[in-house]
Coordinates of C-alpha atoms in Angstrom, one line a residue:
X1 CA -49.9 23.2 37.2
X2 CA -50.1 20.4 34.7
X3 CA -50.9 21.4 31.1
X4 CA -51.7 19.1 28.2
X5 CA -51.3 20.7 24.7
X6 CA -53.7 18.8 22.5
X7 CA -52.7 18.7 18.8
X8 CA -54.7 17.3 15.9
X9 CA -51.7 16.7 13.6
X10 CA -48.0 15.8 13.7
X11 CA -45.6 16.2 16.6
X12 CA -42.7 16.3 16.9
X13 CA -42.1 15.9 13.2
X14 CA -44.4 18.4 11.7
X15 CA -44.5 21.7 9.8
X16 CA -44.2 25.2 11.3
X17 CA -47.1 24.5 13.7
X18 CA -45.2 21.7 15.4
X19 CA -42.3 24.1 16.1
X20 CA -44.7 26.7 17.6
X21 CA -46.3 24.1 19.9
X22 CA -42.9 23.0 21.0
X23 CA -42.0 26.6 22.0
X24 CA -45.2 26.9 24.0
X25 CA -44.3 23.8 25.9
X26 CA -40.8 25.0 26.5
X27 CA -42.1 28.4 27.7
X28 CA -44.3 26.7 30.3
X29 CA -41.4 24.4 31.4
X30 CA -39.2 27.4 31.7
X31 CA -41.6 29.0 34.1
X32 CA -41.7 25.9 36.3
X33 CA -44.8 24.2 35.0
X34 CA -45.4 20.6 33.9
X35 CA -46.4 20.3 30.3
X36 CA -47.0 17.4 27.9
X37 CA -47.9 17.6 24.2
X38 CA -50.5 15.1 23.1
X39 CA -50.7 14.6 19.3
X40 CA -52.6 12.3 17.0
X41 CA -49.4 11.2 15.2
X42 CA -45.6 11.6 15.5
X43 CA -45.1 12.7 11.9
X44 CA -42.7 9.8 11.1
X45 CA -42.0 6.4 12.5
X46 CA -40.0 6.4 15.7
X47 CA -38.4 3.5 17.7
X48 CA -41.0 2.3 20.2
X49 CA -44.7 1.4 20.3
X50 CA -46.8 1.8 17.2
X51 CA -49.7 3.2 19.2
X52 CA -49.8 5.5 22.3
X53 CA -46.2 6.3 21.9
X54 CA -44.7 8.2 24.8
X55 CA -41.3 9.9 24.4
X56 CA -39.5 13.3 24.7
X57 CA -38.2 15.6 22.0
X58 CA -35.8 18.5 22.8
X59 CA -36.6 18.1 26.5
X60 CA -40.4 18.3 25.8
X61 CA -42.5 15.3 26.8
X62 CA -45.1 14.1 24.3
X63 CA -47.6 11.4 23.7
X64 CA -48.7 10.4 20.2
X65 CA -51.7 8.2 19.5
X66 CA -50.1 6.9 16.2
X67 CA -46.4 6.5 15.9
X68 CA -46.2 7.3 12.1
X69 CA -47.2 10.0 9.7
X70 CA -50.3 8.0 8.6
X71 CA -51.4 4.5 7.8
X72 CA -50.3 2.8 4.6
X73 CA -53.0 3.0 1.9
X74 CA -55.3 5.8 1.0
X75 CA -58.4 4.3 2.5
X76 CA -57.0 3.9 6.0
X77 CA -55.2 7.2 5.8
X78 CA -58.3 9.0 4.8
X79 CA -60.4 7.3 7.5
X80 CA -57.8 8.2 10.1
X81 CA -57.8 11.8 9.1
X82 CA -61.6 12.0 9.3
X83 CA -61.6 10.4 12.8
X84 CA -58.3 11.4 14.5
X85 CA -59.8 14.4 16.3
X86 CA -62.3 12.0 18.0
X87 CA -59.5 9.6 18.9
X88 CA -57.7 12.5 20.5
X89 CA -60.8 13.4 22.4
X90 CA -61.2 9.8 23.7
X91 CA -57.6 9.7 24.7
X92 CA -57.9 12.9 26.7
X93 CA -61.0 11.6 28.4
X94 CA -59.1 8.5 29.3
X95 CA -56.2 10.6 30.7
X96 CA -58.2 13.3 32.4
X97 CA -56.7 12.8 35.8
X98 CA -53.2 13.6 34.5
X99 CA -53.9 17.3 33.8
X100 CA -55.8 20.3 35.0
X101 CA -55.7 22.4 31.8
X102 CA -56.0 21.6 28.1
X103 CA -54.4 24.0 25.6
X104 CA -56.1 23.1 22.3
X105 CA -54.4 23.5 18.9
X106 CA -56.2 22.5 15.8
X107 CA -59.5 20.7 15.9
X108 CA -62.7 20.7 13.8
X109 CA -65.9 22.3 14.8
X110 CA -67.8 19.3 16.1
X111 CA -65.0 17.5 18.1
X112 CA -64.1 20.9 19.5
X113 CA -67.7 21.3 20.8
X114 CA -67.6 17.8 22.3
X115 CA -64.2 18.5 23.9
X116 CA -65.4 21.7 25.5
X117 CA -68.5 20.0 26.8
X118 CA -66.7 17.0 28.4
X119 CA -63.9 19.1 29.8
X120 CA -66.3 21.5 31.5
X121 CA -68.2 18.6 33.0
X122 CA -64.9 17.2 34.3
X123 CA -64.1 20.7 35.7
X124 CA -61.0 21.1 33.5
X125 CA -59.9 24.4 32.1
X126 CA -59.6 24.7 28.3
X127 CA -57.5 27.3 26.4
X128 CA -57.6 27.8 22.6
X129 CA -54.7 29.0 20.5
X130 CA -56.3 31.3 17.9
X131 CA -53.9 31.5 14.9
X132 CA -56.3 32.2 12.1
X133 CA -59.7 33.9 11.8
X134 CA -62.2 31.0 12.3
X135 CA -63.0 29.2 9.1
X136 CA -61.4 31.9 6.9
X137 CA -59.5 29.3 4.9
X138 CA -60.7 25.8 6.0
X139 CA -62.2 23.7 3.3
X140 CA -63.5 20.2 3.9
X141 CA -66.5 18.4 2.6
X142 CA -68.6 20.3 5.1
X143 CA -67.0 23.7 4.8
X144 CA -66.5 23.9 1.0
X145 CA -69.7 25.9 0.7
X146 CA -69.3 29.5 1.6
X147 CA -72.6 29.9 3.4
X148 CA -71.8 27.0 5.7
X149 CA -68.4 28.5 6.4
X150 CA -70.0 31.7 7.4
X151 CA -72.4 29.9 9.7
X152 CA -69.5 28.1 11.4
X153 CA -67.8 31.4 11.8
X154 CA -70.7 33.0 13.6
X155 CA -71.3 30.0 15.8
X156 CA -67.6 29.8 16.7
X157 CA -67.2 33.5 17.5
X158 CA -70.6 34.0 19.2
X159 CA -71.1 30.7 21.0
X160 CA -68.0 28.5 21.1
X161 CA -65.2 31.0 21.9
X162 CA -67.0 32.4 25.0
X163 CA -67.0 28.9 26.5
X164 CA -63.2 28.7 26.6
X165 CA -61.5 29.7 29.9
X166 CA -58.8 31.5 27.9
X167 CA -57.6 32.3 24.4
X168 CA -54.1 32.8 23.2
X169 CA -54.0 35.0 20.1
X170 CA -51.0 35.4 17.8
X171 CA -51.8 38.8 16.4
X172 CA -53.4 42.1 17.4
X173 CA -56.3 41.4 14.9
X174 CA -57.0 38.1 16.4
X175 CA -56.7 39.5 19.9
X176 CA -59.5 42.0 19.0
X177 CA -61.7 39.1 17.7
X178 CA -61.1 37.1 20.9
X179 CA -61.5 40.2 23.2
X180 CA -65.0 40.9 21.8
X181 CA -66.0 37.2 22.3
X182 CA -64.7 36.5 25.8
X183 CA -63.5 39.8 27.3
X184 CA -60.0 41.2 27.5
X185 CA -59.0 39.5 30.8
X186 CA -59.4 36.1 29.1
X187 CA -57.2 36.8 26.2
X188 CA -53.4 36.8 25.9
X189 CA -51.5 38.0 22.9
X190 CA -48.3 36.0 22.2
X191 CA -46.4 36.6 19.0
X192 CA -44.6 33.8 17.2
X193 CA -42.0 32.2 19.5
X194 CA -38.5 31.0 18.7
X195 CA -36.1 28.7 20.4
X196 CA -32.9 30.7 20.2
X197 CA -30.8 27.7 21.4
X198 CA -31.2 26.1 18.0
X199 CA -28.1 25.7 15.8
X200 CA -27.3 24.6 12.3
X201 CA -27.4 20.9 11.4
X202 CA -25.2 18.4 9.6
X203 CA -23.8 19.0 6.2
X204 CA -26.2 18.3 3.3
X205 CA -24.8 15.8 0.8
X206 CA -23.5 18.1 -2.0
X207 CA -20.2 17.1 -3.7
X208 CA -18.7 20.5 -3.0
X209 CA -20.6 21.5 0.1
X210 CA -23.6 23.8 0.3
X211 CA -24.6 25.6 -2.9
X212 CA -23.9 29.3 -3.2
X213 CA -26.0 32.3 -4.1
X214 CA -29.5 31.1 -3.4
X215 CA -32.7 32.5 -2.0
X216 CA -34.7 30.2 0.2
X217 CA -38.4 29.5 0.6
X218 CA -39.7 27.2 3.5
X219 CA -43.1 25.7 3.6
X220 CA -46.0 25.4 1.1
X221 CA -46.2 27.0 -2.3
X222 CA -49.3 28.9 -1.6
X223 CA -50.9 31.6 -3.8
X224 CA -53.3 33.0 -1.1
X225 CA -50.8 33.0 1.8
X226 CA -47.4 33.5 0.1
X227 CA -48.2 35.0 -3.3
X228 CA -45.9 32.3 -4.7
X229 CA -46.1 33.5 -8.4
X230 CA -44.9 36.9 -7.3
X231 CA -41.8 35.2 -5.8
X232 CA -41.3 33.1 -9.0
X233 CA -41.4 36.2 -11.1
X234 CA -39.0 38.1 -8.8
X235 CA -36.6 35.2 -8.9
X236 CA -36.6 35.2 -12.7
X237 CA -36.0 39.0 -12.8
X238 CA -33.3 38.9 -10.1
X239 CA -31.5 36.0 -11.9
X240 CA -31.3 37.9 -15.1
X241 CA -29.9 41.0 -13.4
X242 CA -27.3 39.1 -11.4
X243 CA -26.3 36.8 -14.3
X244 CA -25.1 39.9 -16.2
X245 CA -22.6 40.4 -13.3
X246 CA -21.4 36.8 -13.3
X247 CA -23.7 35.6 -10.4
X248 CA -26.0 32.6 -11.0
X249 CA -28.8 32.9 -8.5
X250 CA -30.6 29.7 -7.4
X251 CA -34.0 29.2 -5.7
X252 CA -34.3 26.6 -3.0
X253 CA -37.7 25.2 -2.0
X254 CA -38.6 22.4 0.4
X255 CA -41.4 20.7 -1.4
X256 CA -43.6 20.7 -4.5
X257 CA -46.8 19.6 -2.8
X258 CA -49.0 22.4 -4.3
X259 CA -51.9 22.6 -6.6
X260 CA -50.0 25.1 -8.7
X261 CA -46.7 23.2 -8.9
X262 CA -47.2 22.3 -12.6
X263 CA -47.7 25.9 -13.5
X264 CA -44.6 27.0 -11.5
X265 CA -42.5 24.3 -13.2
X266 CA -43.8 25.4 -16.6
X267 CA -42.9 29.1 -15.9
X268 CA -39.4 28.2 -14.8
X269 CA -38.8 25.9 -17.7
X270 CA -40.0 28.5 -20.2
X271 CA -37.6 31.0 -18.6
X272 CA -34.7 28.5 -18.8
X273 CA -34.2 28.5 -15.1
X274 CA -35.6 25.2 -13.9
X275 CA -32.0 23.8 -13.5
X276 CA -31.4 26.6 -11.0
X277 CA -34.2 25.3 -8.8
X278 CA -33.2 23.1 -5.8
X279 CA -35.9 21.0 -4.1
X280 CA -34.6 19.7 -0.8
X281 CA -37.6 17.6 0.3
X282 CA -38.5 17.4 4.0
X283 CA -36.0 19.1 6.3
X284 CA -35.6 18.4 10.0
X285 CA -35.1 21.3 12.3
X286 CA -31.3 21.2 12.1
X287 CA -31.2 20.9 8.3
X288 CA -33.7 23.7 8.0
X289 CA -31.6 26.0 10.1
X290 CA -28.5 25.2 8.0
X291 CA -30.3 26.0 4.7
X292 CA -31.6 29.3 6.1
X293 CA -28.2 30.4 7.6
X294 CA -26.5 29.9 4.2
X295 CA -29.1 31.8 2.1
X296 CA -28.3 35.1 0.5
X297 CA -31.8 36.4 1.1
X298 CA -34.9 35.2 2.9
X299 CA -38.3 36.4 1.7
X300 CA -41.7 36.7 3.4
X301 CA -44.3 37.6 0.7
X302 CA -47.8 38.3 2.1
X303 CA -50.4 39.4 -0.3
X304 CA -53.3 41.6 0.8
X305 CA -55.8 38.9 1.8
X306 CA -58.3 38.4 4.5
X307 CA -56.3 35.4 5.8
X308 CA -53.0 37.4 6.0
X309 CA -54.7 40.3 7.8
X310 CA -55.1 38.1 10.8
X311 CA -52.2 35.6 10.9
X312 CA -48.5 35.9 11.8
X313 CA -46.1 33.9 9.7
X314 CA -44.4 31.4 11.9
X315 CA -41.3 31.2 9.7
X316 CA -40.6 34.9 10.3
X317 CA -39.0 34.1 13.6
X318 CA -36.7 31.4 12.2
X319 CA -35.8 33.6 9.2
X320 CA -34.8 36.5 11.5
X321 CA -32.9 34.2 13.9
X322 CA -30.7 32.9 11.1
X323 CA -29.0 36.3 10.9
X324 CA -29.6 36.5 7.1
X325 CA -31.3 39.5 5.6
X326 CA -35.1 39.5 5.3
X327 CA -37.2 41.0 2.5
X328 CA -40.8 41.6 3.6
X329 CA -43.5 42.2 1.0
X330 CA -46.4 43.1 3.3
X331 CA -48.4 46.0 4.6
X332 CA -50.5 46.7 7.6
X333 CA -50.1 43.1 8.9
X334 CA -48.9 41.8 12.3
X335 CA -45.3 41.2 11.0
X336 CA -45.1 44.9 10.0
X337 CA -45.4 45.9 13.7
X338 CA -41.9 44.5 14.2
X339 CA -40.0 45.2 10.9
X340 CA -38.7 48.6 10.1
X341 CA -37.6 49.3 6.5
X342 CA -33.8 49.3 6.2
X343 CA -33.3 48.1 9.8
X344 CA -34.6 44.5 10.5
X345 CA -35.4 44.0 6.8
X346 CA -36.2 45.6 3.5
X347 CA -39.9 46.3 3.0
X348 CA -41.3 46.3 -0.6
X349 CA -44.8 46.8 -1.9
X350 CA -47.1 43.8 -2.1
X351 CA -47.6 42.2 -5.5
X352 CA -44.6 44.0 -7.0
X353 CA -42.2 41.4 -8.4
X354 CA -39.9 44.0 -9.8
X355 CA -39.4 45.8 -6.5
X356 CA -38.9 42.4 -4.9
X357 CA -36.3 41.4 -7.5
X358 CA -34.5 44.8 -7.1
X359 CA -34.2 44.2 -3.4
X360 CA -32.8 40.7 -3.9
X361 CA -30.2 42.1 -6.2
X362 CA -29.4 45.0 -3.8
X363 CA -28.7 42.6 -0.9
X364 CA -26.7 40.1 -3.0
X365 CA -24.5 42.9 -4.4
X366 CA -24.1 44.7 -1.0
X367 CA -22.9 42.1 1.6
X368 CA -22.3 44.9 4.1
X369 CA -25.9 46.0 4.0
X370 CA -27.1 42.4 4.1
X371 CA -25.0 41.6 7.2
X372 CA -26.2 44.8 9.0
X373 CA -29.9 44.0 8.3
X374 CA -29.4 40.3 9.2
X375 CA -27.8 41.3 12.6
X376 CA -30.6 43.7 13.4
X377 CA -33.2 41.0 12.6
X378 CA -31.5 38.5 14.9
X379 CA -31.4 41.1 17.6
X380 CA -35.2 41.6 17.2
X381 CA -35.7 37.9 17.8
X382 CA -33.7 37.9 21.0
X383 CA -35.7 40.7 22.5
X384 CA -39.2 40.0 21.1
X385 CA -39.7 36.3 20.0
X386 CA -37.5 34.3 22.4
X387 CA -39.9 31.9 24.2
X388 CA -38.1 32.6 27.5
X389 CA -39.1 36.3 27.2
X390 CA -42.8 35.3 27.3
X391 CA -42.6 32.4 29.7
X392 CA -43.7 34.1 32.9
X393 CA -46.5 36.0 31.1
X394 CA -47.9 32.7 29.7
X395 CA -47.5 30.9 33.0
X396 CA -49.3 33.7 34.9
X397 CA -52.1 33.8 32.4
X398 CA -52.7 30.0 32.8
X399 CA -52.5 30.2 36.6
X400 CA -55.1 33.0 36.7
X401 CA -57.7 31.2 34.5
X402 CA -61.1 31.0 36.0

């Protein structure tokens, strides 16, 4: 069986989604299948051809249409982002003899319809990864209007999803959405996957090594998905409590690319804590692992929202794998099916910055408890999220597609 995983976006140098796609490919390889990831861009310039770049990354073969993160200049970059899904579709049509199954990750409504149409005519099987409720958050020039979003939701669930040969859902809520659309036999639930063979990376350039006593936040500074202001407030409260005991807590983030960054910066400066913020910039996989493994506490804060009801935070697997203690501010979401309070993590109420701060302080001041929770969390990853645990199940699902 030869599978192409088609990605509108960056691979291998992307965000959390690139890592999840890589784990899918490794799972298929582990079960004895051939798999190639085809993306619209590499994410950063690599040695080799500028276009149609073929290479391998962590023993996973990939082909990228554009060997870069984007074109230079806003006009060309914007034009590429508008058309890249169609370039991917054209490339797949050109390469159609090289695969028998397409696993689709990320594509707008119209190119997705065209891809389904052409692949069915070519007698190819098409599988969709469902990682969000359709059009629950997407906003483009076409989908900025709520009525149009709802129309796309209905068309996708009632008419597009039933035409896929199979759907891989990352949560129970999404599994139920897909089951109603295509039937239970055509749906496979796979949680976030982790490559447990990962290890920490090279030392970061600090005069005296890695900083001490910090909490770490990977990814975007999102209000809707991560309740970022709740985390900011908890950091301020926890810092004040720990400072009275001679511990100066720091907060590490990976980027400031957010519409609310100016407000976050203002809050921290008013609290006199901006100097205790560390901004790393983009981290490769090894560097990210190192920052996580040195953190005092890792936080997943998921407010009660429609989006969070259906998704599964990809970073949860990496956080738990690091062996550092996790604090989970979430309720009745997919991640709560795996985390028990006081065992694999500490669970606090949503939108409660004081409880979150108190849990941070509790773990910083109680290394024994922190180590125990971190070890249990890592054990959970090895039994539930290791891609090798799910490899045969994924392979069997693909082989049985009709």
